[in-house]
CSV table of N, CA, C and O in Angstrom, one decimal:
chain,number,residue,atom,x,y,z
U,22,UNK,N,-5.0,16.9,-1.9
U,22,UNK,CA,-5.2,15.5,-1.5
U,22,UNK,C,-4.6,14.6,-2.6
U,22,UNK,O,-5.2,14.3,-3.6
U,23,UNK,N,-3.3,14.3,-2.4
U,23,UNK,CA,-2.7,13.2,-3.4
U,23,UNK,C,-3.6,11.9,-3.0
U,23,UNK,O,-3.5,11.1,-4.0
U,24,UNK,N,-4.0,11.6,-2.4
U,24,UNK,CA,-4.5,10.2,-2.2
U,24,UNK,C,-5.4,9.8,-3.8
U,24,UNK,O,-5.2,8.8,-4.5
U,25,UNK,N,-6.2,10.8,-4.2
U,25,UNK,CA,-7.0,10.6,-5.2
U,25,UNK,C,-6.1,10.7,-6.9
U,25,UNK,O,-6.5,10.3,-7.9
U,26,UNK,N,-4.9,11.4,-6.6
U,26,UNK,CA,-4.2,10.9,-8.1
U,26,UNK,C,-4.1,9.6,-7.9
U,26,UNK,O,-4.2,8.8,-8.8
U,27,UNK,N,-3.8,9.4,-6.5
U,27,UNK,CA,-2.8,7.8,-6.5
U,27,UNK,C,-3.7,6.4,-6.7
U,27,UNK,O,-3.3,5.3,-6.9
U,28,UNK,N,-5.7,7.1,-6.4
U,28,UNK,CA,-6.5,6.3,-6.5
U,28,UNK,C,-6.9,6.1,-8.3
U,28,UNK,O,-7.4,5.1,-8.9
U,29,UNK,N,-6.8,7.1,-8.8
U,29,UNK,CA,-6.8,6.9,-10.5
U,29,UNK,C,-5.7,6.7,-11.0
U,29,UNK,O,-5.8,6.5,-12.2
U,30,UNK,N,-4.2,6.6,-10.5
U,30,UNK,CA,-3.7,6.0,-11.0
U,30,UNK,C,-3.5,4.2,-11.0
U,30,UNK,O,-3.1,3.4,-11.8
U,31,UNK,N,-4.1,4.0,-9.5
U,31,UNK,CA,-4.3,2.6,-9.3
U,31,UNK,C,-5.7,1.9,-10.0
U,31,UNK,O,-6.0,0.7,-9.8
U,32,UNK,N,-6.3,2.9,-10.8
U,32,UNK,CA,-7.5,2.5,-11.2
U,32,UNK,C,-7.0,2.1,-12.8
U,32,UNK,O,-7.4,1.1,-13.4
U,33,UNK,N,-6.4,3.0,-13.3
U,33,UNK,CA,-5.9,3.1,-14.7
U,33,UNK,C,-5.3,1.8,-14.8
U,33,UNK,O,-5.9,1.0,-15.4
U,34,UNK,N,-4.3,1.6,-14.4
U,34,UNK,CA,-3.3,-0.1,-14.2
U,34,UNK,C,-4.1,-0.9,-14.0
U,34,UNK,O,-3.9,-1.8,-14.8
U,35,UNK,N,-5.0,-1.1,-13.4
U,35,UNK,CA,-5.9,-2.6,-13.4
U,35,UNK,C,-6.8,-2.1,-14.3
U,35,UNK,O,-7.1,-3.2,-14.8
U,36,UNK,N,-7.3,-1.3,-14.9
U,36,UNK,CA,-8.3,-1.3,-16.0
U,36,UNK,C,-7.5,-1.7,-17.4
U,36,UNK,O,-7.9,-2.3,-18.4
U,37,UNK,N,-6.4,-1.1,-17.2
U,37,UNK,CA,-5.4,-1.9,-18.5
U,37,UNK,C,-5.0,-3.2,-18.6
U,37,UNK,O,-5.1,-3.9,-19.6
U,38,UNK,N,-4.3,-3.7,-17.0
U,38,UNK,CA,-4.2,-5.0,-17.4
U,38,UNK,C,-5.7,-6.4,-17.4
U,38,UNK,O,-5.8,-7.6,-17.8
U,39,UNK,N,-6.5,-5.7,-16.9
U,39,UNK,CA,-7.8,-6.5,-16.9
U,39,UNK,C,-8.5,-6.2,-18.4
U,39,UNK,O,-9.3,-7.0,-18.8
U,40,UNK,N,-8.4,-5.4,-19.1
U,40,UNK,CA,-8.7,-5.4,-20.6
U,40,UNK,C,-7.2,-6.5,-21.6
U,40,UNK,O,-7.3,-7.2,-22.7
U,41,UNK,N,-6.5,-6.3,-21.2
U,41,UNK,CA,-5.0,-7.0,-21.7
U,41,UNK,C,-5.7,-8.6,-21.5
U,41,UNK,O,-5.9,-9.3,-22.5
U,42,UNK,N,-5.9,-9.1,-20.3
U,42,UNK,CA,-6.7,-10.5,-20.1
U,42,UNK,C,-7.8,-10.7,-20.4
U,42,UNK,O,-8.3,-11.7,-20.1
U,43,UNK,N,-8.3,-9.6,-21.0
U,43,UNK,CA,-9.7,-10.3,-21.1
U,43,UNK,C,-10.9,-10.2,-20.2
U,43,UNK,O,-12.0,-10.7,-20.6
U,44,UNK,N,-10.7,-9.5,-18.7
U,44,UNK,CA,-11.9,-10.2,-17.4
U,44,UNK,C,-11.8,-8.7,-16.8
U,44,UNK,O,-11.2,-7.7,-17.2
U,45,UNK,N,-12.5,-9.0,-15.7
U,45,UNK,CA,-13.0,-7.9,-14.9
U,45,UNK,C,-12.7,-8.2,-13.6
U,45,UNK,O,-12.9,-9.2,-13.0
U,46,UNK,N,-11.6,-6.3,-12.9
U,46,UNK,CA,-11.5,-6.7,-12.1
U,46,UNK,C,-12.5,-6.6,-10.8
U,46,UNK,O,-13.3,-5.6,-10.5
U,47,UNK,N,-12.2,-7.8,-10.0
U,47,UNK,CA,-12.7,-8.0,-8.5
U,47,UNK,C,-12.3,-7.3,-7.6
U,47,UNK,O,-13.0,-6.6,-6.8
U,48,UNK,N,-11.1,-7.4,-7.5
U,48,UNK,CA,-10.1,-6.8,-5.9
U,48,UNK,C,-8.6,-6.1,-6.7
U,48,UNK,O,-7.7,-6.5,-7.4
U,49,UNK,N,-8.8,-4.9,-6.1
U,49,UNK,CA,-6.8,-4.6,-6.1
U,49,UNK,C,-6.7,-4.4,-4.8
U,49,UNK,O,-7.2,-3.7,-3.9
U,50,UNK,N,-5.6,-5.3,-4.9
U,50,UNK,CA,-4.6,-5.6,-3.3
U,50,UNK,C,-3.8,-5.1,-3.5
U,50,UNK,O,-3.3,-5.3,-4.6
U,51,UNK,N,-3.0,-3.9,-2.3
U,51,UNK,CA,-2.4,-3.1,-1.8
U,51,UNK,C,-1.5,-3.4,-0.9
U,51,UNK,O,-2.0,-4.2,0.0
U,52,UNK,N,0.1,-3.0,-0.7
U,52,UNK,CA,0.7,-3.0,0.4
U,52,UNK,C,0.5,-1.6,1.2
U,52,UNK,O,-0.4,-1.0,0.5
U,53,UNK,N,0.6,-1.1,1.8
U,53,UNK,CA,0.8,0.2,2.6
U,53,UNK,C,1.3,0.5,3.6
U,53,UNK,O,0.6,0.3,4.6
U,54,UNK,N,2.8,1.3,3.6
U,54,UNK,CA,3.2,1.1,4.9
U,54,UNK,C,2.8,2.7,4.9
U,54,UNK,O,2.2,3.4,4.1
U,55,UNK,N,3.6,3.0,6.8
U,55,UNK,CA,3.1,4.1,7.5
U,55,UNK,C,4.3,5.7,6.7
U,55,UNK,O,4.0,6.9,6.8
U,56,UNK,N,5.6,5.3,5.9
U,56,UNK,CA,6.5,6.0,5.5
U,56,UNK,C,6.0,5.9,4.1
U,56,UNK,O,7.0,6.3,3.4
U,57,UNK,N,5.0,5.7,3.5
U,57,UNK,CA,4.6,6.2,2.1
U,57,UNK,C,4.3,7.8,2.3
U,57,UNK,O,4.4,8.5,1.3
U,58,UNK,N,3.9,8.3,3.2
U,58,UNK,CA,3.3,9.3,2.9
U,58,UNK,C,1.6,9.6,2.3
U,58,UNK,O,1.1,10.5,1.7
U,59,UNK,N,1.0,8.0,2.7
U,59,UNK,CA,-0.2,7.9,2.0
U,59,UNK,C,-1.4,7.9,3.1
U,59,UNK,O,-1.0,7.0,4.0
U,60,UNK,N,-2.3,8.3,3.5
U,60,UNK,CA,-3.4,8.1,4.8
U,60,UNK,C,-4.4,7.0,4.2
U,60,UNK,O,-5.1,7.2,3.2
U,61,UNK,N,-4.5,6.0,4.8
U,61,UNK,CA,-5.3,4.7,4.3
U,61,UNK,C,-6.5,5.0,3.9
U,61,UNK,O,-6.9,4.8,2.8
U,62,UNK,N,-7.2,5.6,4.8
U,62,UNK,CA,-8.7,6.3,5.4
U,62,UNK,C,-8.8,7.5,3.7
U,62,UNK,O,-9.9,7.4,3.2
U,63,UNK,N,-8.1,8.1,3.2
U,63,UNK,CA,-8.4,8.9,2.3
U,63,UNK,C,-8.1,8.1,1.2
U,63,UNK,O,-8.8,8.3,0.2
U,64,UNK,N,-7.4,7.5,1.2
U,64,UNK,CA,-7.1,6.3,-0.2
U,64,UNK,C,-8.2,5.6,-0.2
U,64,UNK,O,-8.7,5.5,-1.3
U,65,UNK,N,-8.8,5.1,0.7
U,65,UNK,CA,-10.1,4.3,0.4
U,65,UNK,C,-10.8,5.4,-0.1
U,65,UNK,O,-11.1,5.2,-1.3
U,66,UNK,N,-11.5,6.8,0.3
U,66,UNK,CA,-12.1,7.1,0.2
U,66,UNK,C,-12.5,7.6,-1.5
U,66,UNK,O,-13.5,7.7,-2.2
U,67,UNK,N,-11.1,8.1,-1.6
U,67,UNK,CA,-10.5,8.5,-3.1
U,67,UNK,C,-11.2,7.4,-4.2
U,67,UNK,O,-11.9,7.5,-5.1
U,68,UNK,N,-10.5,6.4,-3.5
U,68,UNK,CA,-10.7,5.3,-4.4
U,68,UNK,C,-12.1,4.8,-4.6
U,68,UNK,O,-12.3,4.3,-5.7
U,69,UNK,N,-13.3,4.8,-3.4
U,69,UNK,CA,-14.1,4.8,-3.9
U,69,UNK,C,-15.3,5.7,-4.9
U,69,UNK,O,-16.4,5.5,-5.6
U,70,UNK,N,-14.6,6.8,-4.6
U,70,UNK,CA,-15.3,8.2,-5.7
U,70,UNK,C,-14.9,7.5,-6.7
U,70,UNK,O,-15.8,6.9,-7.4
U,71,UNK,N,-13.3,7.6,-7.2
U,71,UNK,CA,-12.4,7.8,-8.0
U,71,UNK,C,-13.4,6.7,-9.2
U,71,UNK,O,-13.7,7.0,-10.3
U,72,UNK,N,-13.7,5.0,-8.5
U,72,UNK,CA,-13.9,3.9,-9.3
U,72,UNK,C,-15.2,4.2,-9.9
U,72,UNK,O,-15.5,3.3,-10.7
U,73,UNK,N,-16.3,5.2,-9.7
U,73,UNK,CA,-17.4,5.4,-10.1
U,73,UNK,C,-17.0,5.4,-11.0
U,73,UNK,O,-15.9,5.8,-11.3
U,74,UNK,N,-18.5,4.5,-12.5
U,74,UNK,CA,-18.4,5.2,-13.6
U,74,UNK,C,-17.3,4.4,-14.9
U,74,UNK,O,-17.4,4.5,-16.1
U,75,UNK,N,-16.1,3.6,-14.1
U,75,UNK,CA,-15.6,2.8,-14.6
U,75,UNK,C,-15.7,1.3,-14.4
U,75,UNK,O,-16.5,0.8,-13.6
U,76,UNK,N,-14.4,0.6,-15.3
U,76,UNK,CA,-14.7,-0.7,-15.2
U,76,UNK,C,-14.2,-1.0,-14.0
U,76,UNK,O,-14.5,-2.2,-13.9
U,77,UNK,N,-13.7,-0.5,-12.9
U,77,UNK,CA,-13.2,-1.2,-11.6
U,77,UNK,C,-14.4,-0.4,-10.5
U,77,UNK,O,-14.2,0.1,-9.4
U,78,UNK,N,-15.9,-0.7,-11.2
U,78,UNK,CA,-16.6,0.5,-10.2
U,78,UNK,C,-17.2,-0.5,-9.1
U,78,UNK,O,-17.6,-0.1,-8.0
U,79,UNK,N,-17.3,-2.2,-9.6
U,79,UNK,CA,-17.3,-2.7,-8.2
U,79,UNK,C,-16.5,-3.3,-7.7
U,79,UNK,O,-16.8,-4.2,-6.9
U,80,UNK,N,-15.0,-3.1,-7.9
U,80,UNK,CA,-13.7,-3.7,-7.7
U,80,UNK,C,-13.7,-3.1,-6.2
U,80,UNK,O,-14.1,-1.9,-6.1
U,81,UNK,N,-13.3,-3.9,-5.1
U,81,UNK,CA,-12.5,-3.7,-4.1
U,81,UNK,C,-11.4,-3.3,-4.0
U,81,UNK,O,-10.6,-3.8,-4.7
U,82,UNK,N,-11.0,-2.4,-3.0
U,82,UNK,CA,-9.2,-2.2,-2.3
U,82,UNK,C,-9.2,-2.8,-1.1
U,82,UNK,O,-10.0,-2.5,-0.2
U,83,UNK,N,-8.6,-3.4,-1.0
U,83,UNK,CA,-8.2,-4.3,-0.2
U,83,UNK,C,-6.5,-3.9,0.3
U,83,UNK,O,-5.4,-4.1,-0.2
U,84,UNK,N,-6.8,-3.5,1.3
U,84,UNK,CA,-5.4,-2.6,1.4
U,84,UNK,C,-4.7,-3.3,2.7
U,84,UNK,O,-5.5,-3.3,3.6
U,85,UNK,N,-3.6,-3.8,2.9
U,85,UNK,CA,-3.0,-4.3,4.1
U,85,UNK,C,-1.7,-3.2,4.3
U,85,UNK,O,-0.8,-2.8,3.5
U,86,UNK,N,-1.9,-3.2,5.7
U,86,UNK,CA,-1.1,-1.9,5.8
U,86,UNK,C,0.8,-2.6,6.9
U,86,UNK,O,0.8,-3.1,8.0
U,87,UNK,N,1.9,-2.4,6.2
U,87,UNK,CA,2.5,-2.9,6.6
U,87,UNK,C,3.4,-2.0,7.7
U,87,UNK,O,3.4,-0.8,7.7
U,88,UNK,N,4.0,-2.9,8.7
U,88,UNK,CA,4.6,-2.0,9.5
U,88,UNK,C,6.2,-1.2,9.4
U,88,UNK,O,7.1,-1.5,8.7
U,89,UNK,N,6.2,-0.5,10.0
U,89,UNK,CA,7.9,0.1,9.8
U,89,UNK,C,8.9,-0.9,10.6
U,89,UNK,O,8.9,-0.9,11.9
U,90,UNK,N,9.7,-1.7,9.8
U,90,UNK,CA,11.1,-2.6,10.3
U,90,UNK,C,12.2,-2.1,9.5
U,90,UNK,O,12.4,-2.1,8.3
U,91,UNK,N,13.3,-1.5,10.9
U,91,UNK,CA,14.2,-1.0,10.5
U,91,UNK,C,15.4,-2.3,11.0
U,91,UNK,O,15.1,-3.4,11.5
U,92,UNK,N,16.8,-1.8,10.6
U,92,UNK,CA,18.0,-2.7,11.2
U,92,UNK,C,18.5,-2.2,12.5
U,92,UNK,O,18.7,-1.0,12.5
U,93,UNK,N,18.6,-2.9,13.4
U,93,UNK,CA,19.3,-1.6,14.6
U,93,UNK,C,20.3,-2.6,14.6
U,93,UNK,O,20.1,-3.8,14.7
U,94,UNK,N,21.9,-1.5,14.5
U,94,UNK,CA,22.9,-1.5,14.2
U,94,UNK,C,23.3,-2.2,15.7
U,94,UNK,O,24.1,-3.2,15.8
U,95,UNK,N,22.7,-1.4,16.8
U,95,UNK,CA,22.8,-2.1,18.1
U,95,UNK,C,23.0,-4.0,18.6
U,95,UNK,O,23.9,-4.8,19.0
U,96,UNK,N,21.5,-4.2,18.4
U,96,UNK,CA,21.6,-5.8,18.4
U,96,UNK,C,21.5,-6.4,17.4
U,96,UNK,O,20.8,-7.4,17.3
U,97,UNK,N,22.2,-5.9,16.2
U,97,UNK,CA,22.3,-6.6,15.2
U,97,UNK,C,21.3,-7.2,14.8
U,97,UNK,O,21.6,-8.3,14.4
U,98,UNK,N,19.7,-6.7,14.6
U,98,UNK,CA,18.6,-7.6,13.9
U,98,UNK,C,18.0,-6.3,13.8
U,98,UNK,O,18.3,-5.2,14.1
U,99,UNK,N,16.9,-7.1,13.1
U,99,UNK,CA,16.1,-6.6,12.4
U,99,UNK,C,14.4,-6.1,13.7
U,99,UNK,O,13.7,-7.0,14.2
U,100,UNK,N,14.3,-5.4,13.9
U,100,UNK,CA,13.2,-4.5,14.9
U,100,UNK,C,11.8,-3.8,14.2
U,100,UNK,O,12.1,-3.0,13.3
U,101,UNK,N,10.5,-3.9,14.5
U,101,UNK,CA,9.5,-3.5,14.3
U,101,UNK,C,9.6,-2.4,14.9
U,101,UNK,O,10.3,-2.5,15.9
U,102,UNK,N,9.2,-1.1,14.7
U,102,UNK,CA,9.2,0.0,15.1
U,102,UNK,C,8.2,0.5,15.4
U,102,UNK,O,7.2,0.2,14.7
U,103,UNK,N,7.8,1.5,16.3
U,103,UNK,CA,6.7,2.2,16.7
U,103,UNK,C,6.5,3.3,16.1
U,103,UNK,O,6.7,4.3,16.8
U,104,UNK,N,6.2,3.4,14.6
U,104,UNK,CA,5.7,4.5,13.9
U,104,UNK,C,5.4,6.1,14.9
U,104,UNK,O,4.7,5.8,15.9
U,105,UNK,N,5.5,6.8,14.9
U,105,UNK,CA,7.2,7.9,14.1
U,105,UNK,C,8.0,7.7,15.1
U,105,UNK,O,8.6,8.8,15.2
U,106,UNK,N,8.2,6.9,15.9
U,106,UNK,CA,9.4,6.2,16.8
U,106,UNK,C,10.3,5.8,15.6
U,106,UNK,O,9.8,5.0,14.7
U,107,UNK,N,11.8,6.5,15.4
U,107,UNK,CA,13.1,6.0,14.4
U,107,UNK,C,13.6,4.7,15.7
U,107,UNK,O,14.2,3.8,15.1
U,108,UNK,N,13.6,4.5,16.7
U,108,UNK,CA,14.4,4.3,17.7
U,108,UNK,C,14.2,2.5,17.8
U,108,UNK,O,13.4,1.9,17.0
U,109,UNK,N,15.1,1.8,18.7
U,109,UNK,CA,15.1,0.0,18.9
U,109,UNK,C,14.2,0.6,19.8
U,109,UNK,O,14.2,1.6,20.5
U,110,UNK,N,13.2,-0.8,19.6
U,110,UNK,CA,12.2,-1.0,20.8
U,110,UNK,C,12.8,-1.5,21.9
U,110,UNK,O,12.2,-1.5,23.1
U,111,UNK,N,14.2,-2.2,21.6
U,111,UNK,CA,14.9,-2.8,22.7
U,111,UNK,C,16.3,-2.3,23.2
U,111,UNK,O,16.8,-2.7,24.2
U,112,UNK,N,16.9,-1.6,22.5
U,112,UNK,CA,18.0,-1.2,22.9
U,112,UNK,C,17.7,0.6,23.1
U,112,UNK,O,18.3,1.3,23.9
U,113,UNK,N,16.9,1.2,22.3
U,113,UNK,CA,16.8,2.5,22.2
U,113,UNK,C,17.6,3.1,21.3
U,113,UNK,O,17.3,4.3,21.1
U,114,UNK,N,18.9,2.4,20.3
U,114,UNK,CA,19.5,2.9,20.1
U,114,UNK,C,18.6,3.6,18.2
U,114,UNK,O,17.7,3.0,17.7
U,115,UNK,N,19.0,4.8,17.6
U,115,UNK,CA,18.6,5.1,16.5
U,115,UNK,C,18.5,4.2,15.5
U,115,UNK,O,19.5,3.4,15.5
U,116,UNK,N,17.7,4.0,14.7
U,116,UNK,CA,18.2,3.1,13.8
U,116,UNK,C,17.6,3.3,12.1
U,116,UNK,O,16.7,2.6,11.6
U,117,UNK,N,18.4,4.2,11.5
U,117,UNK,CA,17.9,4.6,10.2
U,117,UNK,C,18.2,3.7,9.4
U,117,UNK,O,18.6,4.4,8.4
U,118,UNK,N,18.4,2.5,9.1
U,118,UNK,CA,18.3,1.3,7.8
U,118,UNK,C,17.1,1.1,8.2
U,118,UNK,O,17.0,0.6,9.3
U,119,UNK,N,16.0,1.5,7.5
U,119,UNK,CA,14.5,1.3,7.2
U,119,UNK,C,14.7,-0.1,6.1
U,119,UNK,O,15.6,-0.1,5.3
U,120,UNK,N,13.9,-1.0,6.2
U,120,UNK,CA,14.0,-2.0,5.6
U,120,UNK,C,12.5,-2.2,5.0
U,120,UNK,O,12.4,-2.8,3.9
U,121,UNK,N,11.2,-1.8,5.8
U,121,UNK,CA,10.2,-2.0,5.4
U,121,UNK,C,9.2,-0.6,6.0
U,121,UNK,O,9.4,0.2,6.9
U,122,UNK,N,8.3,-0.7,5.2
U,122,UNK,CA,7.3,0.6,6.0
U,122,UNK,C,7.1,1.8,4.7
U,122,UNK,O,6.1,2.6,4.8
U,123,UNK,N,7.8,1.8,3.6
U,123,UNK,CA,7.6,3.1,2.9
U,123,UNK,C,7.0,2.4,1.4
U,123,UNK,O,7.3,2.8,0.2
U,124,UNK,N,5.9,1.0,1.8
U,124,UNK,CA,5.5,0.5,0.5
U,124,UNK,C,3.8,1.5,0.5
U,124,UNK,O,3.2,2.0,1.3
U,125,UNK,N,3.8,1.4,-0.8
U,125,UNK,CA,2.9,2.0,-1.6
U,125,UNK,C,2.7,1.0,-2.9
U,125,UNK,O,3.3,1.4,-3.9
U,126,UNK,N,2.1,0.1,-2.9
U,126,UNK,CA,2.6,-1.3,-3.8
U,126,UNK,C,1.5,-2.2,-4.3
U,126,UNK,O,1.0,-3.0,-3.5
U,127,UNK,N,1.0,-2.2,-5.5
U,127,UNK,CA,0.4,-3.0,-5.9
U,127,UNK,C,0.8,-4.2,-5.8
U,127,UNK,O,1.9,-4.4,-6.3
U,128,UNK,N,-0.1,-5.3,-5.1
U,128,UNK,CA,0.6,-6.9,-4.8
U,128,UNK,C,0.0,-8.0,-5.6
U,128,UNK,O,0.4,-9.1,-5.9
U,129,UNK,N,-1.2,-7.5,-6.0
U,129,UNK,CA,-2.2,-8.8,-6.7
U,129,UNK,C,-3.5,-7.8,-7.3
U,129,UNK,O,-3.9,-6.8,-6.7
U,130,UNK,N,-3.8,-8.3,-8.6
U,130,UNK,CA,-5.3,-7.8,-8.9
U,130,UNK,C,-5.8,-9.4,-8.9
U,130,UNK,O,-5.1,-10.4,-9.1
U,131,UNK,N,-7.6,-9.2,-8.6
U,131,UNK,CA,-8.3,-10.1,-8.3
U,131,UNK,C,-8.7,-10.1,-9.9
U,131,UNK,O,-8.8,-8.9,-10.3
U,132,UNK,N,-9.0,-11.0,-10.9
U,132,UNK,CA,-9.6,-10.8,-11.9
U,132,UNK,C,-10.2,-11.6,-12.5
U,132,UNK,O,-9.5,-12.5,-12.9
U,133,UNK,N,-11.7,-11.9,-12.8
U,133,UNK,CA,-12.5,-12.4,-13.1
U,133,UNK,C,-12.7,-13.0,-14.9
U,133,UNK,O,-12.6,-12.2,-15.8
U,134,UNK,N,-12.9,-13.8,-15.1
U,134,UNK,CA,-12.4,-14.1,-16.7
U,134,UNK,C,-14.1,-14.1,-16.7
U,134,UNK,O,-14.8,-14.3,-17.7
């Protein structure tokens, strides 16, 4: 289960930068798309074991999960895709320029002075 390296290593980074400022954190906000290779459901859960015991032990994840938008070459824009659908929702045609979907991304720590 990688989810739990990836929950101490998201624990390590806000416990550094919230000792660097001075305060404590509240919330780490998360992007997460469906092409990270990460399962939401086990990242939280990681993460809540993981934060016992440290300074992020009543810190929130607050995780927003983003969708897969690729380019389809077809009608020339940009298409939301139906996860593990590669294909235009409207043309059908393939469309491998993935433009969004494979985040795994710290966006904001909440941090308390």
């Amino acid at each position: 289960m990688h989810e739990l390296s990836i929950a101490l290593s998201l624990i390590d980074v806000a416990a550094e930068e919230a000792e660097r400022r001075g305060g404590r954190i509240v919330a780490v906000h998360l992007k997460l798309g469906p092409l990270s290779g990460v399962v939401k459901d086990a990242l939280v859960s990681a993460y809540d074991l993981a934060r016992e015991g440290t300074p992020l032990a009543a810190a929130e994840l607050v995780v927003r999960e983003v969708p897969v938008v690729a380019w389809c070459p077809g009608c020339a824009a940009e298409r939301t895709l139906t996860f593990p659908q590669l294909c235009c929702p409207a043309c059908g045609r393939p469309t491998p320029d993935v433009v969004s979907g494979r985040e795994l991304e710290v966006v904001a720590l909440e941090i308390e002075s």
